[in-house]
Tab-separated table of C-alpha atoms in Angstrom:
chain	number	residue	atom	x	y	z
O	754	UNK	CA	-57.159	71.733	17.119
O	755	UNK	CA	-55.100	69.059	18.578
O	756	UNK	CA	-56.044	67.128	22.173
O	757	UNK	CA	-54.481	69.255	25.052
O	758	UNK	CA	-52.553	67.278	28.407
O	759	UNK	CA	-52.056	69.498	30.979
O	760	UNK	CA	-51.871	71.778	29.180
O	761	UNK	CA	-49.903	71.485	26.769
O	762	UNK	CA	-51.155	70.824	23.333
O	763	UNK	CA	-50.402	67.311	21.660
O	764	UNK	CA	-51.645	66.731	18.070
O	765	UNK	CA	-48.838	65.274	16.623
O	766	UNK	CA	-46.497	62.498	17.453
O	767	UNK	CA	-43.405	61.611	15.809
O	768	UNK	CA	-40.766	58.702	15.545
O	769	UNK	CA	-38.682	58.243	12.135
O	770	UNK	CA	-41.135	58.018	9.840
O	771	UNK	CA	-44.506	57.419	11.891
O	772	UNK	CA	-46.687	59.693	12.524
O	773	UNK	CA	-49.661	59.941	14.729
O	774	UNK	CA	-52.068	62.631	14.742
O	775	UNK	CA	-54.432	63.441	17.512
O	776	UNK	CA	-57.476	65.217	17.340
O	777	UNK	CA	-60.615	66.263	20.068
O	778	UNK	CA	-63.092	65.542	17.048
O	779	UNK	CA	-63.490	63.873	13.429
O	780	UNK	CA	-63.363	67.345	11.922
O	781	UNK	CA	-60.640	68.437	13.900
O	782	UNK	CA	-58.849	65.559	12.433
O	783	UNK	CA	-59.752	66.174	9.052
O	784	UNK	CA	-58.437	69.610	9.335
O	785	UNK	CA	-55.360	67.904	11.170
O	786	UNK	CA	-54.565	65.601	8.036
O	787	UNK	CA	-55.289	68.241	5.613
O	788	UNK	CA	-52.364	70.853	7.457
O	789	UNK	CA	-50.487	67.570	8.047
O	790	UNK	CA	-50.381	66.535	3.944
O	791	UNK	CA	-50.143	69.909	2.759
O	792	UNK	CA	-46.623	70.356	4.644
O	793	UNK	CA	-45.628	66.404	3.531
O	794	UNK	CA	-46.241	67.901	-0.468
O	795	UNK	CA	-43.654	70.784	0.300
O	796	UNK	CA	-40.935	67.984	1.211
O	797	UNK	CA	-42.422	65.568	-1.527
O	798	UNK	CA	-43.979	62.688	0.444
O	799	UNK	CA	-47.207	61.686	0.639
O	800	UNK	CA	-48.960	59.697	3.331
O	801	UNK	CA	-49.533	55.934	2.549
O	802	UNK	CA	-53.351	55.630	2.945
O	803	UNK	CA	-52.795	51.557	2.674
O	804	UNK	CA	-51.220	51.757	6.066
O	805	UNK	CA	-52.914	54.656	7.762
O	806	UNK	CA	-56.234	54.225	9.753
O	807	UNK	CA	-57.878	56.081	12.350
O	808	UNK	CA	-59.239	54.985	16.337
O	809	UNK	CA	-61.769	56.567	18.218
O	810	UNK	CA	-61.770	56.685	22.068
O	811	UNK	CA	-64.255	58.199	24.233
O	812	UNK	CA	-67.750	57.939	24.904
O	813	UNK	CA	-68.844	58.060	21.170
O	814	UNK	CA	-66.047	55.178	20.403
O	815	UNK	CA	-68.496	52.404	18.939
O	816	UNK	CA	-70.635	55.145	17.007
O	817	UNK	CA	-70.203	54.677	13.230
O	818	UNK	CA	-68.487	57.418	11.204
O	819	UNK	CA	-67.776	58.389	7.004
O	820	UNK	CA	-63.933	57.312	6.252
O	821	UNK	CA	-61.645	60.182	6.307
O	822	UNK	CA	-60.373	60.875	2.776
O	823	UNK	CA	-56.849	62.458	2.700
O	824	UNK	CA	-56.149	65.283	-0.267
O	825	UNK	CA	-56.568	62.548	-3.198
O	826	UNK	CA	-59.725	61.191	-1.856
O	827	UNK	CA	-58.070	58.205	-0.668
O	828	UNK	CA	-60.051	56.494	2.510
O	829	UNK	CA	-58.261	56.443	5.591
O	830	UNK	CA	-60.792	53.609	7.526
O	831	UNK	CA	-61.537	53.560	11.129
O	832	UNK	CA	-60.361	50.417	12.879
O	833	UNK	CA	-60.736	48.761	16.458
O	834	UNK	CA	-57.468	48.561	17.437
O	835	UNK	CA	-53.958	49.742	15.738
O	836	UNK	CA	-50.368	49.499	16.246
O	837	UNK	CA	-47.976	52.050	16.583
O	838	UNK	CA	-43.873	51.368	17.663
O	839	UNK	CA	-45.035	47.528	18.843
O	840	UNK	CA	-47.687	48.844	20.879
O	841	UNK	CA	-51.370	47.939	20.757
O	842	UNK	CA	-53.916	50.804	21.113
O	843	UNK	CA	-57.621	49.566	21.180
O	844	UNK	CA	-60.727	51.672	20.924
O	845	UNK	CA	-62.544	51.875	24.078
O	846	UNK	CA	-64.576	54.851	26.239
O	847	UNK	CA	-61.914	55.568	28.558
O	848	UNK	CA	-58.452	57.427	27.792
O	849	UNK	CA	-55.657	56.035	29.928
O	850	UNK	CA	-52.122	58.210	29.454
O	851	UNK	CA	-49.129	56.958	31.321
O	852	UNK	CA	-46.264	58.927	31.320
């Protein structure tokens, strides 16, 4: 359910206590938060809605889309551009991955 790199499957990214999930679809993500939150409860945390958000990129970027609610019904809304670890990710059609 995650977005695949040659290859290789990445759906979630991780660094201290960030996390990003990535997902080929809205209702892949959906499904990706839901798995994501239900392993969180087991360690008691929660994810912080206030600071979460969610980015499109590809060719449907700019189409509108219904806020993804996590387990509590808390919105999670969709946003232009976010930062994650000082670094600015924008919404846009094309996908550019350095590595």
């Amino acid at each position: 359910m995650g977005c695949y790199v040659r290859h290789v499957c990445f759906s979630v990214l991780l660094y201290a206590d960030d996390i990003v999930l990535l997902a080929p679809s809205v209702s892949a993500l959906e499904k990706l938060l839901s798995v994501c939150e239900t392993e969180l409860r087991w360690m008691d945390m929660v994810i912080n809605t206030k600071k979460s958000s969610c980015l499109r990129v590809g060719p449907r970027y700019k189409v509108n889309c219904n806020n993804i609610m996590n387990i509590d019904k808390a919105k999670m809304e969709w946003r232009d551009e976010i930062r994650y670890l000082g670094v600015y990710i924008t919404s846009s059609r094309l996908v550019f991955l350095f590595f």
